[in-house]
Short mmCIF file of C-alpha atoms in Angstrom, two decimals:
data_model
loop_
_atom_site.label_atom_id
_atom_site.label_comp_id
_atom_site.label_asym_id
_atom_site.label_seq_id
_atom_site.Cartn_x
_atom_site.Cartn_y
_atom_site.Cartn_z
CA MET A 1 17.21 24.03 -1.70
CA HIS A 2 15.83 21.60 0.51
CA VAL A 3 15.42 23.04 4.37
CA THR A 4 16.91 20.31 5.88
CA GLY A 5 19.60 19.39 3.06
CA THR A 6 18.27 15.64 2.76
CA ALA A 7 15.57 15.45 0.13
CA PRO A 8 15.86 15.98 -3.61
CA GLN A 9 14.20 18.90 -4.96
CA PRO A 10 10.98 18.59 -6.56
CA ALA A 11 11.08 19.04 -10.41
CA PRO A 12 8.50 21.65 -11.61
CA ALA A 13 5.29 20.14 -13.12
CA PRO A 14 5.37 19.74 -16.90
CA SER A 15 2.72 22.48 -17.23
CA GLU A 16 4.56 24.98 -14.99
CA ASP A 17 6.72 27.82 -16.19
CA LEU A 18 9.34 29.33 -14.03
CA THR A 19 9.95 32.27 -16.31
CA VAL A 20 7.34 34.56 -17.14
CA GLY A 21 6.20 34.40 -20.92
CA VAL A 22 8.54 31.63 -21.63
CA GLY A 23 7.11 28.42 -22.81
CA ASP A 24 3.81 28.61 -20.89
CA PRO A 25 1.29 26.43 -22.57
CA HIS A 26 -1.45 28.27 -21.09
CA ASP A 27 -0.51 31.64 -22.47
CA THR A 28 -3.28 32.53 -25.10
CA THR A 29 -1.13 35.41 -26.65
CA SER A 30 -0.22 35.31 -30.27
CA GLY A 31 2.38 36.93 -32.25
CA PRO A 32 5.49 38.30 -30.39
CA ASP A 33 4.00 37.14 -26.98
CA ALA A 34 3.18 33.70 -28.07
CA PRO A 35 4.36 30.66 -26.14
CA GLY A 36 7.97 29.94 -26.49
CA THR A 37 9.03 33.39 -26.92
CA THR A 38 9.82 36.15 -24.29
CA SER A 39 6.93 38.76 -24.18
CA LYS A 40 8.09 42.59 -23.91
CA HIS A 41 4.99 42.82 -21.77
CA ALA A 42 5.57 39.63 -19.48
CA ARG A 43 8.94 40.52 -17.73
CA GLY A 44 10.15 38.84 -14.64
CA PHE A 45 10.22 40.66 -11.34
CA GLY A 46 13.45 41.49 -10.10
CA LEU A 47 14.59 41.92 -6.30
CA PRO A 48 13.39 45.64 -6.09
CA VAL A 49 9.96 45.02 -7.58
CA ALA A 50 9.40 41.87 -5.68
CA THR A 51 10.24 43.77 -2.49
CA ALA A 52 7.84 46.49 -3.55
CA LEU A 53 5.31 43.93 -4.00
CA VAL A 54 5.56 42.69 -0.44
CA MET A 55 5.83 46.21 1.05
CA GLY A 56 2.95 47.63 -0.90
CA ASN A 57 0.66 44.77 -0.11
CA ILE A 58 1.40 44.85 3.38
CA ILE A 59 1.08 48.66 3.68
CA GLY A 60 -2.26 49.50 2.47
CA GLY A 61 -4.62 52.14 3.82
CA GLY A 62 -4.65 50.98 7.39
CA ILE A 63 -1.54 52.81 8.44
CA PHE A 64 -3.17 56.00 8.00
CA THR A 65 -5.64 55.42 11.00
CA LEU A 66 -3.58 52.77 12.82
CA PRO A 67 -1.86 55.11 15.40
CA ALA A 68 -5.42 56.45 16.87
CA SER A 69 -6.74 52.75 16.74
CA ILE A 70 -4.19 51.78 19.25
CA ALA A 71 -3.91 55.05 21.15
CA PRO A 72 -6.52 53.91 23.89
CA TYR A 73 -3.92 51.17 24.84
CA GLY A 74 -1.05 53.65 25.41
CA THR A 75 2.45 53.14 24.38
CA VAL A 76 2.49 49.48 25.51
CA SER A 77 1.06 48.96 21.95
CA LEU A 78 4.64 49.54 20.61
CA VAL A 79 5.74 46.56 22.52
CA ALA A 80 3.00 44.48 20.63
CA PHE A 81 4.54 46.14 17.46
CA GLY A 82 7.84 44.53 18.34
CA VAL A 83 6.51 41.13 19.15
CA LEU A 84 4.33 41.04 15.99
CA THR A 85 7.11 42.21 13.96
CA VAL A 86 9.55 39.37 14.90
CA ALA A 87 6.66 36.88 14.22
CA ALA A 88 5.88 38.18 10.85
CA ILE A 89 9.65 38.21 9.90
CA ALA A 90 9.53 34.51 10.96
CA LEU A 91 6.73 33.75 8.66
CA ALA A 92 8.31 35.62 5.66
CA LEU A 93 11.49 33.42 6.43
CA VAL A 94 9.27 30.37 6.15
CA PHE A 95 8.10 31.39 2.87
CA GLY A 96 11.53 32.05 1.71
CA ARG A 97 12.52 28.45 2.63
CA LEU A 98 9.43 27.11 0.91
CA ALA A 99 10.14 28.96 -2.32
CA ALA A 100 13.49 28.04 -2.36
CA ARG A 101 12.55 24.22 -2.24
CA ASP A 102 9.68 24.98 -4.88
CA PRO A 103 9.89 28.31 -6.69
CA ARG A 104 6.55 27.82 -8.46
CA THR A 105 3.68 30.43 -8.85
CA GLY A 106 0.81 29.99 -6.20
CA GLY A 107 3.00 30.24 -2.93
CA PRO A 108 1.01 28.63 -0.08
CA TYR A 109 -1.08 26.56 -2.42
CA VAL A 110 1.93 24.91 -3.82
CA TYR A 111 3.45 24.23 -0.57
CA ALA A 112 0.10 22.79 0.90
CA ARG A 113 -0.59 20.52 -2.25
CA GLU A 114 2.89 19.16 -2.50
CA ALA A 115 3.03 18.18 1.32
CA PHE A 116 -0.62 17.14 1.75
CA GLY A 117 -2.09 16.46 -1.33
CA ASP A 118 -4.99 17.99 -3.60
CA PHE A 119 -7.63 18.73 -0.84
CA ALA A 120 -5.15 20.85 1.30
CA GLY A 121 -4.11 22.63 -1.85
CA PHE A 122 -7.54 23.33 -2.88
CA LEU A 123 -8.61 24.73 0.51
CA THR A 124 -5.54 27.10 0.52
CA ALA A 125 -6.37 28.28 -3.19
CA TRP A 126 -10.11 28.68 -2.23
CA SER A 127 -9.44 30.67 0.97
CA TYR A 128 -6.92 32.71 -0.53
CA TRP A 129 -8.96 33.68 -3.55
CA ILE A 130 -11.86 34.72 -1.28
CA THR A 131 -9.48 36.89 0.78
CA GLY A 132 -8.43 38.55 -2.40
CA TRP A 133 -11.61 39.75 -4.06
CA VAL A 134 -13.35 40.60 -0.78
CA SER A 135 -10.43 42.62 0.40
CA ASN A 136 -10.22 44.27 -2.71
CA ALA A 137 -13.64 45.50 -2.45
CA ALA A 138 -13.04 46.78 1.34
CA LEU A 139 -9.81 48.59 0.04
CA ALA A 140 -11.79 50.42 -2.83
CA VAL A 141 -14.45 51.58 -0.32
CA ALA A 142 -12.09 52.85 2.13
CA ALA A 143 -9.98 54.70 -0.34
CA VAL A 144 -13.13 56.67 -1.56
CA GLY A 145 -13.10 58.13 1.92
CA TYR A 146 -9.76 59.54 1.24
CA LEU A 147 -10.53 60.50 -2.19
CA ASP A 148 -13.38 62.41 -1.02
CA VAL A 149 -10.95 64.99 0.69
CA LEU A 150 -9.42 65.57 -2.74
CA VAL A 151 -12.56 65.50 -5.06
CA PRO A 152 -15.96 65.33 -3.57
CA VAL A 153 -17.47 62.26 -4.49
CA GLY A 154 -18.97 60.89 -1.07
CA GLY A 155 -22.04 63.08 -1.13
CA HIS A 156 -24.31 60.59 -2.96
CA HIS A 157 -24.00 56.78 -2.98
CA TRP A 158 -23.96 56.57 -6.92
CA SER A 159 -20.92 59.02 -7.10
CA ALA A 160 -19.03 57.13 -4.45
CA CYS A 161 -20.01 53.83 -5.89
CA LEU A 162 -18.71 55.00 -9.37
CA ALA A 163 -15.47 56.25 -7.72
CA ALA A 164 -14.98 52.89 -5.94
CA LEU A 165 -15.33 51.18 -9.10
CA THR A 166 -12.89 53.19 -10.95
CA LEU A 167 -10.27 52.56 -8.22
CA LEU A 168 -10.80 48.90 -8.67
CA TRP A 169 -10.81 48.83 -12.48
CA LEU A 170 -7.73 51.11 -13.11
CA PRO A 171 -5.39 48.39 -11.37
CA ALA A 172 -7.18 45.63 -13.31
CA VAL A 173 -6.41 47.43 -16.50
CA ALA A 174 -2.67 47.37 -15.46
CA ASN A 175 -2.88 43.82 -14.72
CA PHE A 176 -4.41 43.24 -18.09
CA ALA A 177 -1.55 45.09 -19.95
CA GLY A 178 1.00 42.50 -18.59
CA THR A 179 3.34 41.95 -15.71
CA ARG A 180 5.92 44.49 -16.93
CA TYR A 181 3.18 47.30 -16.07
CA VAL A 182 1.95 45.50 -13.07
CA GLY A 183 5.49 45.66 -11.72
CA ALA A 184 6.13 49.51 -12.87
CA VAL A 185 2.82 50.58 -11.13
CA GLN A 186 3.76 48.69 -7.84
CA LEU A 187 7.17 50.24 -7.80
CA VAL A 188 6.07 53.70 -8.61
CA SER A 189 3.02 53.70 -6.10
CA THR A 190 5.09 52.11 -3.44
CA VAL A 191 7.97 54.90 -3.69
CA LEU A 192 5.33 57.83 -3.96
CA LYS A 193 3.44 56.72 -1.00
CA PHE A 194 6.63 56.34 1.29
CA VAL A 195 7.52 60.00 0.63
CA PRO A 196 4.68 61.30 3.03
CA LEU A 197 4.89 58.18 5.31
CA LEU A 198 8.67 58.75 5.82
CA LEU A 199 8.14 62.60 6.19
CA VAL A 200 6.31 61.71 9.28
CA ALA A 201 8.05 58.58 10.33
CA VAL A 202 11.59 60.51 10.34
CA GLY A 203 10.52 64.06 10.28
CA GLY A 204 8.16 63.52 13.32
CA LEU A 205 11.23 62.44 15.58
CA PHE A 206 12.50 65.98 15.31
CA PHE A 207 9.14 67.34 16.54
CA PHE A 208 8.84 64.32 19.21
CA ASP A 209 7.71 65.60 22.72
CA PRO A 210 7.57 62.70 25.26
CA SER A 211 5.03 64.64 27.22
CA ARG A 212 2.57 63.98 24.65
CA LEU A 213 2.82 60.24 24.74
CA GLY A 214 0.32 59.62 27.44
CA PRO A 215 0.39 56.72 29.81
CA PHE A 216 2.35 53.51 29.02
CA ASN A 217 -0.69 51.31 29.78
CA SER A 218 -4.10 53.07 29.60
CA SER A 219 -6.04 49.91 28.64
CA GLY A 220 -7.47 48.93 32.00
CA HIS A 221 -5.57 45.37 31.73
CA GLY A 222 -2.37 44.17 33.03
CA PRO A 223 0.87 44.47 30.81
CA VAL A 224 0.39 41.10 29.16
CA GLY A 225 -3.49 41.72 28.60
CA ALA A 226 -2.80 45.20 26.93
CA VAL A 227 -0.04 43.79 24.82
CA SER A 228 -2.59 41.16 23.70
CA ALA A 229 -5.49 43.48 23.21
CA SER A 230 -3.58 45.96 21.25
CA ALA A 231 -1.90 43.14 19.21
CA ALA A 232 -5.36 42.06 18.18
CA LEU A 233 -5.68 45.34 16.24
CA LEU A 234 -2.00 45.21 15.07
CA LEU A 235 -2.16 41.50 13.71
CA PHE A 236 -3.94 42.28 10.46
CA SER A 237 -1.51 44.99 9.57
CA TYR A 238 1.07 42.25 8.39
CA LEU A 239 -1.15 40.49 5.95
CA GLY A 240 0.75 40.38 2.55
CA VAL A 241 3.95 38.86 3.80
CA GLU A 242 3.19 36.15 1.44
CA SER A 243 3.13 38.35 -1.73
CA ALA A 244 6.40 37.36 -3.36
CA ALA A 245 5.91 33.75 -2.69
CA VAL A 246 2.47 33.48 -4.41
CA SER A 247 4.08 35.24 -7.52
CA ALA A 248 7.25 33.23 -7.41
CA GLY A 249 6.93 32.08 -10.96
CA GLU A 250 7.02 35.86 -12.00
CA VAL A 251 10.09 36.62 -9.85
CA ARG A 252 13.76 36.08 -11.34
CA ASP A 253 16.06 33.66 -9.51
CA ALA A 254 12.93 32.91 -7.32
CA ARG A 255 14.81 30.43 -5.09
CA ARG A 256 17.04 33.23 -3.91
CA ASN A 257 14.95 36.44 -4.39
CA VAL A 258 11.59 35.20 -3.02
CA GLY A 259 12.93 34.95 0.63
CA ARG A 260 15.03 38.15 0.36
CA ALA A 261 12.09 40.20 -0.89
CA SER A 262 9.92 38.50 1.64
CA VAL A 263 12.05 39.52 4.63
CA ILE A 264 13.31 42.93 3.31
CA GLY A 265 9.73 43.81 2.43
CA THR A 266 8.39 42.72 5.80
CA THR A 267 11.07 44.47 7.68
CA GLY A 268 10.76 47.60 5.72
CA ALA A 269 6.83 47.60 6.38
CA ALA A 270 7.48 47.08 9.96
CA LEU A 271 9.99 49.96 10.40
CA VAL A 272 7.60 52.37 8.58
CA TYR A 273 4.62 51.12 10.82
CA LEU A 274 6.78 51.51 14.05
CA LEU A 275 8.41 54.73 13.33
CA GLY A 276 5.25 56.16 11.81
CA THR A 277 3.32 55.28 14.94
CA LEU A 278 5.86 56.41 17.32
CA SER A 279 6.22 59.81 15.54
CA VAL A 280 2.26 60.39 15.63
CA PHE A 281 2.19 59.54 19.26
CA GLY A 282 5.03 62.00 19.96
CA THR A 283 3.53 64.71 17.90
CA VAL A 284 -0.12 64.65 18.71
CA PRO A 285 -1.30 64.81 22.26
CA HIS A 286 -2.63 61.53 23.68
CA ASP A 287 -6.00 62.87 24.57
CA ARG A 288 -6.49 64.29 21.12
CA LEU A 289 -5.14 61.26 19.30
CA VAL A 290 -7.52 58.94 21.01
CA HIS A 291 -10.28 60.69 19.16
CA SER A 292 -8.61 61.40 15.86
CA THR A 293 -9.96 60.32 12.58
CA ALA A 294 -6.78 61.26 10.66
CA PRO A 295 -3.77 60.83 13.05
CA PHE A 296 -1.14 61.41 10.18
CA SER A 297 -2.75 64.62 9.13
CA ASP A 298 -3.02 65.74 12.48
CA ALA A 299 0.72 65.03 12.93
CA VAL A 300 1.59 66.95 9.70
CA ASN A 301 -0.26 69.75 11.06
CA ALA A 302 1.34 69.63 14.44
CA MET A 303 4.66 69.57 12.86
CA PHE A 304 4.44 72.43 10.46
CA GLY A 305 1.13 74.07 11.13
CA GLY A 306 -1.66 75.06 8.62
CA GLY A 307 -4.25 72.56 7.12
CA TRP A 308 -2.46 71.23 4.11
CA GLY A 309 -1.63 67.99 6.08
CA GLY A 310 -4.96 66.40 5.49
CA THR A 311 -4.78 67.02 1.75
CA ALA A 312 -1.24 65.49 1.53
CA VAL A 313 -2.20 62.54 3.64
CA ALA A 314 -5.12 61.85 1.64
CA LEU A 315 -3.30 61.79 -1.62
CA ALA A 316 -1.01 59.52 -0.11
CA ALA A 317 -3.36 57.22 1.09
CA VAL A 318 -5.24 57.08 -2.23
CA ILE A 319 -1.94 56.26 -3.96
CA SER A 320 -1.20 53.59 -1.36
CA MET A 321 -4.29 51.89 -1.82
CA THR A 322 -4.33 52.07 -5.43
CA GLY A 323 -0.74 50.44 -5.41
CA CYS A 324 -2.09 47.90 -2.87
CA LEU A 325 -5.14 47.12 -5.33
CA ASN A 326 -2.73 46.69 -8.10
CA GLY A 327 -0.52 44.23 -6.36
CA TRP A 328 -3.51 42.38 -4.71
CA THR A 329 -5.41 42.06 -8.06
CA LEU A 330 -2.52 39.98 -9.43
CA LEU A 331 -2.12 38.00 -6.13
CA SER A 332 -5.94 37.15 -6.38
CA ALA A 333 -5.51 35.66 -9.67
CA GLN A 334 -2.13 33.70 -9.35
CA THR A 335 -3.43 31.16 -6.86
CA PRO A 336 -6.34 30.07 -8.72
CA TYR A 337 -4.21 29.97 -11.96
CA ALA A 338 -1.90 27.57 -10.15
CA ALA A 339 -4.89 25.50 -8.93
CA ALA A 340 -6.43 25.41 -12.33
CA GLN A 341 -3.15 24.08 -13.81
CA ASP A 342 -3.50 21.00 -11.38
CA GLY A 343 -7.02 20.45 -12.29
CA LEU A 344 -8.40 21.84 -8.98
CA PHE A 345 -10.06 25.09 -10.21
CA PRO A 346 -11.82 25.35 -13.62
CA ALA A 347 -9.47 25.31 -16.58
CA THR A 348 -10.27 28.97 -17.62
CA PHE A 349 -8.56 30.24 -14.61
CA ALA A 350 -5.34 28.67 -16.17
CA ARG A 351 -5.57 31.30 -19.14
CA ARG A 352 -2.57 33.67 -19.30
CA ARG A 353 -1.77 36.63 -21.53
CA ARG A 354 1.36 38.63 -21.00
CA GLY A 355 2.32 36.87 -18.06
CA VAL A 356 -1.09 37.49 -16.23
CA PRO A 357 -3.94 35.20 -15.54
CA THR A 358 -6.37 37.26 -17.15
CA PHE A 359 -9.31 35.36 -16.69
CA GLY A 360 -8.81 35.32 -12.67
CA VAL A 361 -8.23 38.98 -12.73
CA ALA A 362 -11.44 39.40 -14.64
CA VAL A 363 -13.45 37.24 -12.27
CA THR A 364 -11.64 38.93 -9.23
CA VAL A 365 -12.46 42.44 -10.18
CA VAL A 366 -15.96 41.50 -11.19
CA LEU A 367 -16.86 39.93 -7.78
CA SER A 368 -15.20 42.84 -6.10
CA SER A 369 -17.11 45.44 -8.08
CA LEU A 370 -20.53 43.46 -7.28
CA LEU A 371 -19.70 43.21 -3.47
CA THR A 372 -18.85 47.03 -3.88
CA ALA A 373 -21.86 48.04 -5.51
CA TYR A 374 -24.03 45.88 -3.17
CA ASN A 375 -22.32 47.73 -0.10
CA TYR A 376 -23.29 51.36 -1.59
CA LEU A 377 -26.44 50.66 -2.96
CA SER A 378 -27.99 48.47 -0.13
CA GLY A 379 -26.51 50.52 2.67
CA SER A 380 -25.58 47.37 4.33
CA ALA A 381 -22.28 48.50 5.88
CA LYS A 382 -22.58 45.87 8.91
CA VAL A 383 -22.59 42.76 6.51
CA PHE A 384 -19.69 44.30 4.69
CA GLU A 385 -17.70 44.73 7.70
CA VAL A 386 -18.40 41.20 8.62
CA LEU A 387 -17.17 39.88 5.21
CA VAL A 388 -13.93 41.99 5.74
CA LEU A 389 -13.57 40.29 9.11
CA VAL A 390 -14.13 36.82 7.41
CA THR A 391 -11.46 37.62 5.05
CA THR A 392 -9.02 38.07 8.18
CA PHE A 393 -9.68 34.30 8.87
CA THR A 394 -9.41 32.95 5.48
CA ALA A 395 -5.98 34.75 4.84
CA THR A 396 -4.67 33.02 7.73
CA VAL A 397 -5.58 29.36 6.62
CA PRO A 398 -2.83 29.59 3.85
CA TYR A 399 -0.41 30.68 6.29
CA LEU A 400 -0.97 27.99 8.76
CA LEU A 401 -1.02 25.23 5.99
CA ALA A 402 2.39 26.65 4.58
CA THR A 403 3.82 26.51 8.04
CA ALA A 404 2.48 23.00 8.46
CA ALA A 405 4.06 22.01 5.22
CA GLN A 406 7.36 23.49 6.44
CA LEU A 407 7.02 21.62 9.52
CA PHE A 408 6.37 18.35 7.48
CA HIS A 409 9.50 18.68 5.47
CA LEU A 410 11.54 19.44 8.54
CA ILE A 411 10.48 16.16 10.27
CA SER A 412 10.27 13.94 7.28
CA GLY A 413 13.62 15.00 6.12
CA GLY A 414 15.41 12.95 8.92
CA GLY A 415 18.70 11.10 8.43
CA ALA A 416 22.31 11.46 9.69
CA SER A 417 23.09 13.93 6.90
CA VAL A 418 20.70 16.81 8.49
CA ASN A 419 22.62 19.81 9.67
CA ARG A 420 21.56 19.76 13.13
CA ALA A 421 22.07 23.70 14.16
CA ARG A 422 20.09 24.48 10.69
CA LEU A 423 17.20 22.02 11.55
CA VAL A 424 16.84 23.31 15.14
CA ARG A 425 17.07 27.14 13.58
CA ASP A 426 14.36 26.19 10.95
CA ALA A 427 12.29 24.55 13.54
CA VAL A 428 12.28 27.51 15.91
CA VAL A 429 11.47 29.76 13.01
CA THR A 430 8.65 27.57 11.83
CA ALA A 431 7.15 27.42 15.30
CA VAL A 432 7.23 31.12 15.73
CA ALA A 433 5.43 31.47 12.31
CA ALA A 434 2.78 28.88 13.34
CA GLY A 435 2.02 30.55 16.45
CA PHE A 436 1.52 33.66 14.70
CA SER A 437 -0.70 32.05 12.15
CA LEU A 438 -2.89 30.81 14.97
CA TRP A 439 -2.87 34.23 16.80
CA LEU A 440 -3.99 35.89 13.65
CA MET A 441 -6.89 33.39 13.31
CA ALA A 442 -8.00 33.83 16.99
CA GLY A 443 -7.61 37.66 16.54
CA ALA A 444 -10.33 37.64 13.82
CA GLY A 445 -13.15 36.81 16.48
CA TYR A 446 -15.57 34.02 17.08
CA ALA A 447 -18.03 35.26 14.59
CA ALA A 448 -15.45 35.69 11.76
CA VAL A 449 -13.88 32.19 12.50
CA TYR A 450 -17.66 30.70 12.25
CA GLN A 451 -18.60 32.35 9.02
CA GLY A 452 -15.19 32.01 7.54
CA THR A 453 -15.36 28.23 8.25
CA LEU A 454 -18.87 28.18 6.24
CA PHE A 455 -16.93 29.90 3.29
CA LEU A 456 -14.51 27.06 3.47
CA PHE A 457 -17.05 24.24 3.56
CA ALA A 458 -18.93 25.99 0.75
CA GLY A 459 -15.37 25.34 -1.09
CA VAL A 460 -15.74 21.66 -0.05
CA LEU A 461 -18.67 21.27 -2.56
CA VAL A 462 -16.76 23.01 -5.50
CA TYR A 463 -13.78 20.65 -4.73
CA ALA A 464 -16.29 17.66 -4.82
CA VAL A 465 -17.35 18.60 -8.34
CA MET A 466 -13.93 19.27 -9.63
CA ALA A 467 -12.56 15.91 -8.18
CA ALA A 468 -15.42 13.97 -9.83
CA ARG A 469 -14.85 15.70 -13.30
CA ARG A 470 -11.11 14.65 -13.04
CA ARG A 471 -11.81 11.09 -11.97
CA ARG A 472 -14.32 10.98 -14.95
CA ARG A 473 -11.75 12.19 -17.50
CA HIS A 474 -9.17 9.91 -16.28
CA GLY A 475 -11.66 7.08 -15.83
#
């Protein structure tokens, strides 16, 4: 449905499939999974799995350290949480509107290309792809820290590196097995990780003691400055709201379910974040929380006593990050797949088997593995941290271009037949989403924006080569 109700819906490109495993000319599977048949391994996502994909990708490992990170600012950081939640839901609504208009795999890439042409589409795909494989490497390294609590693997660079590589490749194997297994892993891991998180988020309220909250504003800034400063740390907690839109081609009844999954998933993740942080604030004394390295573990120990909380939280963190890697591995391959179908990425990225872009998954996991190995074997932690910050910038480029595409459709729709109330509502939501995207970009910091821009311009050279090849072919 067009967002303004005036323009006709674009027909899907001939090469695009809107149902996983049905008539996909790029699917190289033979036998029962051949094109034109419905593969038992390539099953479309329903609303529950699509919602789990959104929530699982938003809630990674950061939640387990988040309360300690924002504790120095005081409880004013909870105000920042509220502001950011409204902005993130606005972005989710924009993705829902765009997916209803064009429910193809690729999400922001599809929206930017349709509105602004090949170059904008390529920049979206390129920046999102960089975000995916670098973030996966970061997530695997972070997961090793929690895994070390359960199994001692961090004592040597080689054992830690091997553990991180294992955590990268296990979700990749699930992806190679087909979207049916990706969805199953995502749903199970999301449910399992929410058990301990909800234990703290809900159970902690029964042990809540206001005297442990500490000051409202301990940042040294005014209220507005304190909200902005704490928001800079919280901004990145909402990356992943686009997850259902990126995999829209694999979502059943995508025009309806992508928007619902995006909003429900974002709202659910926000509630877990907010309740979890509030419970930790109210169970762990502020002066101790500021210096905590495992705030959820400290909260569980404060609630029930004993030292088993650290083990439980470590297990939850590993499950959470593995599920997050599972979802991001698929998303990292989906956007290049959509771009390859349009000739903007090498054609090999358009190969699919059992509903999954297998070449894209393979390249993503190999690049993530190389970066992970480099991090461990060279000891260059600072270089790695810089690259992670760069991905924060590159992740917001697709957000901004998607909201710009929505703005383009709202303004170009025009005409007497426009529902004015709906137009105003969509315009306000889009403006909030655009502001959120710019805020995310600014929050990455000057160095990350500078270096992220270099990454983008490196992509311009790749685009030049691909554009030249297309022109030569069509001659």
